[in-house]
Amino acid sequence: MTTASALARLLKPVAALSAQMSIADVADRLLTPEHKAFLSLPIVDDDGRPLGLVSRTALQDIFMQRFGRDLRGRHAVQEVMNPAPLVVSLQTSLEEAAKQITGQLQYPITEDFILVDAQGVYRGLGTVLDLLKAMESRIAQRNQVLRKALVELKESQTQLVQSEKMASLGQMVAGVAHELNTPLGYVKNNVQLLRELSTPLFDLADAQAALADCLNDPNCDDARLHSALQAAADARDLASPELLMEDFGQLFSDTLYGLEQIAELVVGLKDFARLDRAMSEEVDLNDCIRSALVIARNGIKDKADIVLQLGDLPRIPCAPSQINQVLLNLLNNAAQAIDGFGQILLKTWADDSAVFVSLQDSGRGMSPEVLARIFDPFFTTKPVGQGTGLGLSISYKIIQDHGGQIRAASEPGRGTRFLIRLPRPQALPLQRSA
Ligand SMILES: Nc1ncnc2c1ncn2[C@@H]1O[C@H](COP(=O)(O)OP(=O)(O)O)[C@@H](O)[C@H]1O
Ligand SMILES: [Mg+2]
């Protein structure tokens, strides 16, 4: 259905009148049942082009006067018609027609509007009421479309938020894999070394067992005893257990250290990725910072020194994996903002009402124009593939959901500081003693 045909559906094929017709005849016609719904009748010239509209009220005005009908009834209707009626071409769209008509409409509405074809020839009448009804249902239709679009938009936003989460998860997994690799590497080396170093010990044990056999054997002659003694002494020299003791001690403690690091990473990973049971958990934000650092360390260590100034914090109820996501995003942004090698300073403190985290980098900073937009979804200054522009808007939402605030201050060339404030639960009201 084209929009032009929408207007055609409003058309009522009312017969047009000639300008010479008398006022009385027109009035009679307007009284007939088929014209009841119309406020006016159209007048056209010999070629069928509209000349004007005669309205019910104009006729009424005449007939209400004393002797009105007798005095003017025989006059040509041209005398009382509106020579500048509302004329709309059938080619016009419904919206355009509505705009045109409501723009020229007189109140109270006393006339209908004339519909003409492309040649300007009269085709029929339309009533303003029908037009408004048609517009209303069209708007309702549009609303429905818009509502659907809104739902779809919300869905795709959820998906994008999810994909930003997955992207930071991917980054995190890559980082952790790298972090695991280092201790794994030397734990493996150490174990191989331990195996090599322990071989002479087994040889020594064998030689000593052979010597013991010989000593227990009454048939063991001097020559055999001598060579068994020699073999045991050689094996002892080779193995040199006194020296090995030191090496073994070192290797075992290094290996254990590596394994502890691996265990720590695994715990960190579990902490980081744990599914939050709502916001019920009471969390020390310093723990969140430490676990985010375990994950982000790999991406940062070549870009910046991390300086921690963590104060004593009261536990607050929050969703730790969400807070971790915020911290990870801030850390990644900070690292990405640093050219060469810089510093990231993390501070935490608390007052009576809230817990604060400040993250300051010595990166390239931002212009006021960029700073004003950083929390907007999809705002990014990074090349395609490197930035989604969602990190900070998600972070903003997370902090907001926690009842807190996140703010940024920045100076081009000097760095950027993010400040997070998370409220402490309302302190219990003081008990007054009676
Ligand atoms: N620490 C920072 N230093 C300088 N600019 C930053 C910093 N953090 C964020 N920005 C700016 O804010 C923009 C939006 O950040 P974000 O929402 O995390 O999206 P993304 O990192 O994907 O670009 C970044 O593209 C960058 O221009
Ligand atoms: Mg980011």
Short mmCIF file of N, CA and C in Angstrom, two decimals, residues 9-176:
data_model
loop_
_atom_site.label_atom_id
_atom_site.label_comp_id
_atom_site.label_asym_id
_atom_site.label_seq_id
_atom_site.Cartn_x
_atom_site.Cartn_y
_atom_site.Cartn_z
N ARG A 9 -8.22 6.52 -0.06
CA ARG A 9 -9.22 5.78 0.70
C ARG A 9 -10.12 6.69 1.54
N LEU A 10 -9.65 7.93 1.72
CA LEU A 10 -10.47 8.88 2.48
C LEU A 10 -11.49 9.59 1.58
N LEU A 11 -11.31 9.40 0.26
CA LEU A 11 -12.12 10.16 -0.70
C LEU A 11 -13.58 9.73 -0.70
N LYS A 12 -14.48 10.73 -0.61
CA LYS A 12 -15.92 10.46 -0.74
C LYS A 12 -16.36 11.09 -2.05
N PRO A 13 -16.94 10.29 -2.96
CA PRO A 13 -17.27 10.82 -4.29
C PRO A 13 -18.54 11.68 -4.27
N VAL A 14 -18.45 12.81 -3.64
CA VAL A 14 -19.59 13.72 -3.58
C VAL A 14 -19.67 14.51 -4.90
N ALA A 15 -20.86 14.58 -5.49
CA ALA A 15 -21.00 15.29 -6.76
C ALA A 15 -20.74 16.78 -6.55
N ALA A 16 -19.98 17.35 -7.48
CA ALA A 16 -19.66 18.77 -7.37
C ALA A 16 -20.79 19.60 -8.00
N LEU A 17 -20.89 20.85 -7.59
CA LEU A 17 -21.96 21.73 -8.07
C LEU A 17 -21.37 22.85 -8.91
N SER A 18 -22.23 23.45 -9.70
CA SER A 18 -21.74 24.56 -10.50
C SER A 18 -21.95 25.87 -9.74
N ALA A 19 -21.14 26.84 -10.07
CA ALA A 19 -21.17 28.11 -9.35
C ALA A 19 -22.47 28.87 -9.58
N GLN A 20 -23.17 28.50 -10.67
CA GLN A 20 -24.41 29.21 -10.98
C GLN A 20 -25.60 28.70 -10.18
N MET A 21 -25.47 27.55 -9.56
CA MET A 21 -26.58 26.98 -8.81
C MET A 21 -27.04 27.96 -7.73
N SER A 22 -28.33 27.93 -7.40
CA SER A 22 -28.82 28.91 -6.43
C SER A 22 -28.52 28.46 -5.01
N ILE A 23 -28.48 29.46 -4.17
CA ILE A 23 -28.20 29.19 -2.75
C ILE A 23 -29.24 28.24 -2.18
N ALA A 24 -30.50 28.44 -2.52
CA ALA A 24 -31.58 27.62 -1.98
C ALA A 24 -31.42 26.16 -2.41
N ASP A 25 -31.06 25.92 -3.67
CA ASP A 25 -30.89 24.55 -4.15
C ASP A 25 -29.75 23.84 -3.43
N VAL A 26 -28.69 24.60 -3.24
CA VAL A 26 -27.54 24.00 -2.54
C VAL A 26 -27.93 23.64 -1.12
N ALA A 27 -28.69 24.54 -0.48
CA ALA A 27 -29.11 24.28 0.89
C ALA A 27 -29.98 23.02 0.95
N ASP A 28 -30.87 22.87 -0.01
CA ASP A 28 -31.71 21.68 -0.05
C ASP A 28 -30.87 20.42 -0.19
N ARG A 29 -29.89 20.53 -1.04
CA ARG A 29 -29.04 19.35 -1.26
C ARG A 29 -28.28 18.94 0.01
N LEU A 30 -27.84 19.95 0.71
CA LEU A 30 -27.09 19.65 1.95
C LEU A 30 -27.97 18.96 2.98
N LEU A 31 -29.30 19.13 2.83
CA LEU A 31 -30.21 18.51 3.80
C LEU A 31 -30.47 17.04 3.49
N THR A 32 -30.10 16.60 2.27
CA THR A 32 -30.39 15.20 1.91
C THR A 32 -29.52 14.25 2.73
N PRO A 33 -30.05 13.02 2.98
CA PRO A 33 -29.35 12.08 3.88
C PRO A 33 -27.91 11.78 3.43
N GLU A 34 -27.67 11.65 2.12
CA GLU A 34 -26.31 11.26 1.71
C GLU A 34 -25.28 12.37 1.95
N HIS A 35 -25.77 13.57 2.24
CA HIS A 35 -24.83 14.66 2.51
C HIS A 35 -24.71 15.01 3.98
N LYS A 36 -25.39 14.18 4.79
CA LYS A 36 -25.47 14.48 6.22
C LYS A 36 -24.08 14.59 6.88
N ALA A 37 -23.19 13.72 6.40
CA ALA A 37 -21.89 13.65 7.07
C ALA A 37 -20.98 14.81 6.67
N PHE A 38 -21.41 15.64 5.67
CA PHE A 38 -20.50 16.66 5.16
C PHE A 38 -20.80 18.03 5.70
N LEU A 39 -19.75 18.77 5.91
CA LEU A 39 -19.89 20.13 6.42
C LEU A 39 -20.05 21.11 5.28
N SER A 40 -19.75 20.65 4.05
CA SER A 40 -19.74 21.59 2.93
C SER A 40 -19.93 20.85 1.60
N LEU A 41 -20.16 21.61 0.55
CA LEU A 41 -20.27 21.02 -0.78
C LEU A 41 -19.33 21.76 -1.73
N PRO A 42 -18.75 21.00 -2.68
CA PRO A 42 -17.76 21.60 -3.57
C PRO A 42 -18.41 22.26 -4.79
N ILE A 43 -17.81 23.34 -5.22
CA ILE A 43 -18.23 24.04 -6.44
C ILE A 43 -17.09 23.94 -7.44
N VAL A 44 -17.40 23.58 -8.68
CA VAL A 44 -16.32 23.48 -9.70
C VAL A 44 -16.70 24.28 -10.93
N ASP A 45 -15.69 24.58 -11.76
CA ASP A 45 -15.97 25.27 -13.02
C ASP A 45 -16.31 24.24 -14.10
N ASP A 46 -16.45 24.68 -15.35
CA ASP A 46 -16.89 23.79 -16.42
C ASP A 46 -15.89 22.67 -16.68
N ASP A 47 -14.61 22.93 -16.36
CA ASP A 47 -13.59 21.90 -16.58
C ASP A 47 -13.44 20.97 -15.38
N GLY A 48 -14.25 21.18 -14.38
CA GLY A 48 -14.19 20.31 -13.21
C GLY A 48 -13.12 20.74 -12.20
N ARG A 49 -12.57 21.95 -12.36
CA ARG A 49 -11.58 22.42 -11.38
C ARG A 49 -12.28 23.10 -10.22
N PRO A 50 -11.83 22.86 -9.01
CA PRO A 50 -12.53 23.41 -7.84
C PRO A 50 -12.48 24.93 -7.82
N LEU A 51 -13.63 25.53 -7.55
CA LEU A 51 -13.71 26.99 -7.41
C LEU A 51 -13.86 27.38 -5.95
N GLY A 52 -14.53 26.50 -5.20
CA GLY A 52 -14.72 26.85 -3.81
C GLY A 52 -15.57 25.83 -3.08
N LEU A 53 -15.83 26.13 -1.82
CA LEU A 53 -16.66 25.26 -0.98
C LEU A 53 -17.76 26.11 -0.37
N VAL A 54 -18.97 25.54 -0.37
CA VAL A 54 -20.06 26.22 0.33
C VAL A 54 -20.27 25.49 1.64
N SER A 55 -20.17 26.23 2.73
CA SER A 55 -20.26 25.51 4.00
C SER A 55 -21.67 25.64 4.57
N ARG A 56 -22.01 24.63 5.34
CA ARG A 56 -23.29 24.59 6.03
C ARG A 56 -23.50 25.85 6.86
N THR A 57 -22.46 26.30 7.52
CA THR A 57 -22.63 27.46 8.42
C THR A 57 -22.91 28.73 7.63
N ALA A 58 -22.28 28.86 6.44
CA ALA A 58 -22.53 30.07 5.63
C ALA A 58 -24.00 30.12 5.22
N LEU A 59 -24.57 28.97 4.85
CA LEU A 59 -25.97 28.90 4.46
C LEU A 59 -26.87 29.17 5.65
N GLN A 60 -26.48 28.57 6.77
CA GLN A 60 -27.29 28.77 7.98
C GLN A 60 -27.38 30.26 8.33
N ASP A 61 -26.21 30.93 8.20
CA ASP A 61 -26.17 32.37 8.51
C ASP A 61 -27.22 33.13 7.70
N ILE A 62 -27.34 32.75 6.42
CA ILE A 62 -28.31 33.44 5.55
C ILE A 62 -29.74 33.12 5.97
N PHE A 63 -29.99 31.82 6.20
CA PHE A 63 -31.36 31.38 6.45
C PHE A 63 -31.87 31.78 7.81
N MET A 64 -30.93 32.10 8.71
CA MET A 64 -31.36 32.51 10.04
C MET A 64 -31.80 33.97 10.03
N GLN A 65 -31.31 34.70 9.03
CA GLN A 65 -31.75 36.10 8.95
C GLN A 65 -33.23 36.15 8.54
N ARG A 66 -33.91 37.22 8.94
CA ARG A 66 -35.33 37.35 8.57
C ARG A 66 -35.44 37.44 7.06
N PHE A 67 -36.27 36.68 6.52
CA PHE A 67 -36.49 36.64 5.05
C PHE A 67 -35.23 36.28 4.29
N GLY A 68 -34.32 35.71 4.95
CA GLY A 68 -33.03 35.38 4.31
C GLY A 68 -33.23 34.56 3.07
N ARG A 69 -34.05 33.49 3.21
CA ARG A 69 -34.23 32.60 2.08
C ARG A 69 -34.88 33.32 0.90
N ASP A 70 -35.89 34.14 1.25
CA ASP A 70 -36.60 34.84 0.18
C ASP A 70 -35.71 35.88 -0.48
N LEU A 71 -34.93 36.56 0.35
CA LEU A 71 -34.12 37.64 -0.20
C LEU A 71 -32.93 37.13 -1.01
N ARG A 72 -32.29 36.04 -0.53
CA ARG A 72 -31.02 35.67 -1.19
C ARG A 72 -31.05 34.27 -1.79
N GLY A 73 -32.10 33.51 -1.52
CA GLY A 73 -32.16 32.11 -1.96
C GLY A 73 -31.93 31.92 -3.43
N ARG A 74 -32.33 32.92 -4.22
CA ARG A 74 -32.18 32.73 -5.66
C ARG A 74 -30.83 33.20 -6.18
N HIS A 75 -30.07 33.81 -5.32
CA HIS A 75 -28.73 34.26 -5.76
C HIS A 75 -27.85 33.05 -6.06
N ALA A 76 -26.85 33.29 -6.91
CA ALA A 76 -25.92 32.20 -7.23
C ALA A 76 -25.09 31.85 -5.99
N VAL A 77 -24.85 30.60 -5.87
CA VAL A 77 -24.16 30.12 -4.67
C VAL A 77 -22.75 30.69 -4.57
N GLN A 78 -22.19 31.06 -5.70
CA GLN A 78 -20.87 31.66 -5.78
C GLN A 78 -20.70 32.78 -4.74
N GLU A 79 -21.83 33.48 -4.47
CA GLU A 79 -21.82 34.61 -3.55
C GLU A 79 -21.37 34.22 -2.14
N VAL A 80 -21.73 33.02 -1.76
CA VAL A 80 -21.45 32.65 -0.36
C VAL A 80 -20.37 31.58 -0.20
N MET A 81 -19.77 31.19 -1.35
CA MET A 81 -18.78 30.10 -1.19
C MET A 81 -17.45 30.67 -0.68
N ASN A 82 -16.69 29.78 -0.09
CA ASN A 82 -15.32 30.13 0.29
C ASN A 82 -14.46 29.91 -0.96
N PRO A 83 -13.89 30.99 -1.51
CA PRO A 83 -13.17 30.84 -2.77
C PRO A 83 -11.74 30.30 -2.58
N ALA A 84 -11.36 30.08 -1.34
CA ALA A 84 -10.01 29.53 -1.11
C ALA A 84 -10.11 28.30 -0.20
N PRO A 85 -10.72 27.23 -0.72
CA PRO A 85 -10.92 26.05 0.13
C PRO A 85 -9.62 25.26 0.29
N LEU A 86 -9.67 24.27 1.16
CA LEU A 86 -8.53 23.38 1.32
C LEU A 86 -8.54 22.39 0.17
N VAL A 87 -7.47 22.43 -0.66
CA VAL A 87 -7.39 21.52 -1.80
C VAL A 87 -6.14 20.68 -1.66
N VAL A 88 -6.32 19.37 -1.78
CA VAL A 88 -5.16 18.48 -1.67
C VAL A 88 -5.14 17.56 -2.87
N SER A 89 -3.94 17.38 -3.43
CA SER A 89 -3.82 16.48 -4.56
C SER A 89 -3.78 15.03 -4.06
N LEU A 90 -4.41 14.15 -4.81
CA LEU A 90 -4.42 12.73 -4.43
C LEU A 90 -3.01 12.13 -4.43
N GLN A 91 -2.08 12.82 -5.11
CA GLN A 91 -0.69 12.33 -5.15
C GLN A 91 0.03 12.54 -3.82
N THR A 92 -0.54 13.41 -3.00
CA THR A 92 0.13 13.74 -1.74
C THR A 92 0.09 12.56 -0.77
N SER A 93 1.12 12.47 0.03
CA SER A 93 1.11 11.41 1.05
C SER A 93 0.19 11.83 2.19
N LEU A 94 -0.22 10.86 2.97
CA LEU A 94 -1.13 11.12 4.08
C LEU A 94 -0.53 12.16 5.04
N GLU A 95 0.75 11.98 5.34
CA GLU A 95 1.41 12.89 6.28
C GLU A 95 1.46 14.31 5.74
N GLU A 96 1.83 14.39 4.44
CA GLU A 96 1.95 15.70 3.80
C GLU A 96 0.57 16.37 3.80
N ALA A 97 -0.48 15.60 3.45
CA ALA A 97 -1.83 16.13 3.41
C ALA A 97 -2.24 16.63 4.79
N ALA A 98 -1.93 15.83 5.80
CA ALA A 98 -2.30 16.21 7.17
C ALA A 98 -1.61 17.51 7.55
N LYS A 99 -0.34 17.62 7.15
CA LYS A 99 0.42 18.83 7.48
C LYS A 99 -0.22 20.04 6.79
N GLN A 100 -0.51 19.85 5.50
CA GLN A 100 -1.08 20.93 4.69
C GLN A 100 -2.42 21.37 5.28
N ILE A 101 -3.26 20.42 5.58
CA ILE A 101 -4.62 20.73 6.02
C ILE A 101 -4.64 21.32 7.42
N THR A 102 -3.90 20.69 8.34
CA THR A 102 -3.93 21.23 9.70
C THR A 102 -3.27 22.61 9.73
N GLY A 103 -2.35 22.86 8.76
CA GLY A 103 -1.71 24.17 8.68
C GLY A 103 -2.69 25.27 8.29
N GLN A 104 -3.67 24.93 7.48
CA GLN A 104 -4.59 25.96 6.97
C GLN A 104 -5.96 25.93 7.65
N LEU A 105 -6.13 24.96 8.47
CA LEU A 105 -7.45 24.72 9.05
C LEU A 105 -7.92 25.88 9.91
N GLN A 106 -9.21 26.20 9.80
CA GLN A 106 -9.80 27.23 10.66
C GLN A 106 -10.59 26.51 11.76
N TYR A 107 -10.56 27.09 12.92
CA TYR A 107 -11.35 26.51 14.00
C TYR A 107 -12.50 27.44 14.33
N PRO A 108 -13.70 26.95 14.65
CA PRO A 108 -14.07 25.55 14.59
C PRO A 108 -14.08 25.03 13.15
N ILE A 109 -13.93 23.74 12.98
CA ILE A 109 -13.85 23.17 11.64
C ILE A 109 -15.23 23.25 10.99
N THR A 110 -15.33 24.05 9.93
CA THR A 110 -16.64 24.22 9.30
C THR A 110 -16.66 23.66 7.89
N GLU A 111 -15.50 23.20 7.42
CA GLU A 111 -15.43 22.75 6.03
C GLU A 111 -14.70 21.42 5.90
N ASP A 112 -14.99 20.77 4.78
CA ASP A 112 -14.24 19.56 4.42
C ASP A 112 -13.09 19.99 3.49
N PHE A 113 -12.34 19.03 2.97
CA PHE A 113 -11.31 19.44 2.01
C PHE A 113 -11.55 18.75 0.68
N ILE A 114 -11.07 19.42 -0.36
CA ILE A 114 -11.30 18.94 -1.73
C ILE A 114 -10.10 18.12 -2.19
N LEU A 115 -10.39 16.98 -2.82
CA LEU A 115 -9.30 16.16 -3.37
C LEU A 115 -9.31 16.29 -4.89
N VAL A 116 -8.13 16.59 -5.44
CA VAL A 116 -8.03 16.72 -6.89
C VAL A 116 -6.99 15.73 -7.42
N ASP A 117 -7.10 15.41 -8.71
CA ASP A 117 -6.10 14.51 -9.32
C ASP A 117 -4.90 15.31 -9.80
N ALA A 118 -3.99 14.64 -10.50
CA ALA A 118 -2.75 15.28 -10.91
C ALA A 118 -3.01 16.47 -11.83
N GLN A 119 -4.13 16.43 -12.54
CA GLN A 119 -4.45 17.54 -13.46
C GLN A 119 -5.20 18.67 -12.74
N GLY A 120 -5.43 18.50 -11.47
CA GLY A 120 -6.13 19.54 -10.72
C GLY A 120 -7.64 19.44 -10.86
N VAL A 121 -8.16 18.30 -11.35
CA VAL A 121 -9.59 18.13 -11.54
C VAL A 121 -10.21 17.54 -10.27
N TYR A 122 -11.36 18.06 -9.89
CA TYR A 122 -12.05 17.61 -8.68
C TYR A 122 -12.33 16.11 -8.72
N ARG A 123 -12.02 15.39 -7.63
CA ARG A 123 -12.30 13.94 -7.58
C ARG A 123 -13.26 13.58 -6.44
N GLY A 124 -13.24 14.39 -5.38
CA GLY A 124 -14.13 14.06 -4.27
C GLY A 124 -13.82 14.90 -3.05
N LEU A 125 -14.58 14.66 -1.99
CA LEU A 125 -14.37 15.39 -0.74
C LEU A 125 -13.74 14.47 0.30
N GLY A 126 -13.00 15.08 1.20
CA GLY A 126 -12.52 14.33 2.36
C GLY A 126 -12.92 15.09 3.60
N THR A 127 -13.19 14.36 4.70
CA THR A 127 -13.51 15.09 5.93
C THR A 127 -12.28 15.10 6.83
N VAL A 128 -12.15 16.20 7.54
CA VAL A 128 -10.98 16.37 8.41
C VAL A 128 -10.93 15.28 9.47
N LEU A 129 -12.13 14.92 9.95
CA LEU A 129 -12.19 13.89 10.98
C LEU A 129 -11.60 12.56 10.48
N ASP A 130 -11.96 12.17 9.24
CA ASP A 130 -11.41 10.93 8.67
C ASP A 130 -9.89 11.00 8.57
N LEU A 131 -9.43 12.18 8.15
CA LEU A 131 -7.98 12.36 8.00
C LEU A 131 -7.27 12.18 9.34
N LEU A 132 -7.85 12.79 10.38
CA LEU A 132 -7.22 12.69 11.70
C LEU A 132 -7.23 11.25 12.20
N LYS A 133 -8.35 10.55 11.92
CA LYS A 133 -8.43 9.13 12.33
C LYS A 133 -7.36 8.31 11.63
N ALA A 134 -7.20 8.56 10.32
CA ALA A 134 -6.20 7.81 9.56
C ALA A 134 -4.81 8.08 10.10
N MET A 135 -4.57 9.36 10.45
CA MET A 135 -3.26 9.70 11.00
C MET A 135 -3.04 9.02 12.34
N GLU A 136 -4.08 8.98 13.13
CA GLU A 136 -3.98 8.38 14.46
C GLU A 136 -3.59 6.90 14.35
N SER A 137 -4.27 6.20 13.39
CA SER A 137 -3.97 4.76 13.32
C SER A 137 -2.57 4.55 12.74
N ARG A 138 -2.18 5.49 11.85
CA ARG A 138 -0.81 5.37 11.33
C ARG A 138 0.22 5.58 12.43
N ILE A 139 -0.04 6.56 13.29
CA ILE A 139 0.89 6.83 14.39
C ILE A 139 0.95 5.63 15.33
N ALA A 140 -0.23 5.03 15.57
CA ALA A 140 -0.25 3.84 16.43
C ALA A 140 0.61 2.74 15.83
N GLN A 141 0.50 2.60 14.48
CA GLN A 141 1.30 1.60 13.77
C GLN A 141 2.80 1.88 13.95
N ARG A 142 3.14 3.16 13.71
CA ARG A 142 4.54 3.57 13.84
C ARG A 142 5.06 3.28 15.24
N ASN A 143 4.20 3.61 16.21
CA ASN A 143 4.59 3.38 17.60
C ASN A 143 4.96 1.94 17.85
N GLN A 144 4.13 1.08 17.24
CA GLN A 144 4.37 -0.34 17.42
C GLN A 144 5.72 -0.73 16.81
N VAL A 145 5.97 -0.20 15.61
CA VAL A 145 7.25 -0.47 14.94
C VAL A 145 8.40 0.04 15.80
N LEU A 146 8.20 1.26 16.34
CA LEU A 146 9.26 1.85 17.16
C LEU A 146 9.49 1.04 18.42
N ARG A 147 8.37 0.58 19.01
CA ARG A 147 8.50 -0.20 20.24
C ARG A 147 9.29 -1.48 19.96
N LYS A 148 8.99 -2.09 18.81
CA LYS A 148 9.69 -3.32 18.42
C LYS A 148 11.18 -3.01 18.21
N ALA A 149 11.43 -1.89 17.53
CA ALA A 149 12.83 -1.51 17.28
C ALA A 149 13.57 -1.29 18.59
N LEU A 150 12.85 -0.70 19.56
CA LEU A 150 13.46 -0.45 20.85
C LEU A 150 13.83 -1.76 21.54
N VAL A 151 12.90 -2.72 21.49
CA VAL A 151 13.16 -4.02 22.10
C VAL A 151 14.39 -4.66 21.44
N GLU A 152 14.42 -4.57 20.08
CA GLU A 152 15.55 -5.17 19.36
C GLU A 152 16.87 -4.49 19.73
N LEU A 153 16.76 -3.16 19.86
CA LEU A 153 17.96 -2.39 20.20
C LEU A 153 18.48 -2.81 21.57
N LYS A 154 17.55 -2.97 22.50
CA LYS A 154 17.95 -3.39 23.85
C LYS A 154 18.61 -4.75 23.82
N GLU A 155 18.03 -5.64 22.99
CA GLU A 155 18.61 -6.98 22.89
C GLU A 155 20.02 -6.93 22.33
N SER A 156 20.19 -6.12 21.26
CA SER A 156 21.52 -6.11 20.67
C SER A 156 22.51 -5.42 21.60
N GLN A 157 21.99 -4.49 22.43
CA GLN A 157 22.87 -3.86 23.41
C GLN A 157 23.35 -4.91 24.42
N THR A 158 22.40 -5.74 24.87
CA THR A 158 22.77 -6.80 25.80
C THR A 158 23.84 -7.70 25.19
N GLN A 159 23.64 -7.98 23.88
CA GLN A 159 24.62 -8.85 23.22
C GLN A 159 25.98 -8.19 23.16
N LEU A 160 25.98 -6.88 22.89
CA LEU A 160 27.25 -6.18 22.80
C LEU A 160 27.96 -6.15 24.15
N VAL A 161 27.15 -5.90 25.18
CA VAL A 161 27.72 -5.89 26.52
C VAL A 161 28.35 -7.25 26.79
N GLN A 162 27.64 -8.29 26.37
CA GLN A 162 28.15 -9.64 26.54
C GLN A 162 29.46 -9.82 25.77
N SER A 163 29.50 -9.27 24.54
CA SER A 163 30.70 -9.51 23.74
C SER A 163 31.89 -8.71 24.29
N GLU A 164 31.59 -7.54 24.90
CA GLU A 164 32.69 -6.80 25.55
C GLU A 164 33.21 -7.62 26.74
N LYS A 165 32.26 -8.25 27.45
CA LYS A 165 32.67 -9.11 28.57
C LYS A 165 33.54 -10.24 28.05
N MET A 166 33.10 -10.85 26.93
CA MET A 166 33.85 -11.97 26.37
C MET A 166 35.23 -11.50 25.92
N ALA A 167 35.28 -10.26 25.35
CA ALA A 167 36.56 -9.75 24.90
C ALA A 167 37.51 -9.59 26.08
N SER A 168 37.00 -9.05 27.20
CA SER A 168 37.91 -8.88 28.33
C SER A 168 38.23 -10.24 28.94
N LEU A 169 37.29 -11.17 28.81
CA LEU A 169 37.56 -12.53 29.29
C LEU A 169 38.68 -13.16 28.45
N GLY A 170 38.59 -12.95 27.13
CA GLY A 170 39.62 -13.48 26.23
C GLY A 170 40.99 -12.93 26.57
N GLN A 171 41.01 -11.61 26.80
CA GLN A 171 42.25 -10.94 27.17
C GLN A 171 42.81 -11.54 28.46
N MET A 172 41.85 -11.74 29.38
CA MET A 172 42.23 -12.25 30.68
C MET A 172 42.81 -13.66 30.56
N VAL A 173 42.15 -14.48 29.75
CA VAL A 173 42.62 -15.86 29.60
C VAL A 173 44.02 -15.86 28.98
N ALA A 174 44.22 -14.99 27.96
CA ALA A 174 45.54 -14.91 27.34
C ALA A 174 46.58 -14.49 28.38
N GLY A 175 46.20 -13.50 29.19
CA GLY A 175 47.11 -13.01 30.21
C GLY A 175 47.46 -14.09 31.22
N VAL A 176 46.45 -14.80 31.66
CA VAL A 176 46.68 -15.82 32.68
C VAL A 176 47.50 -16.98 32.10
#
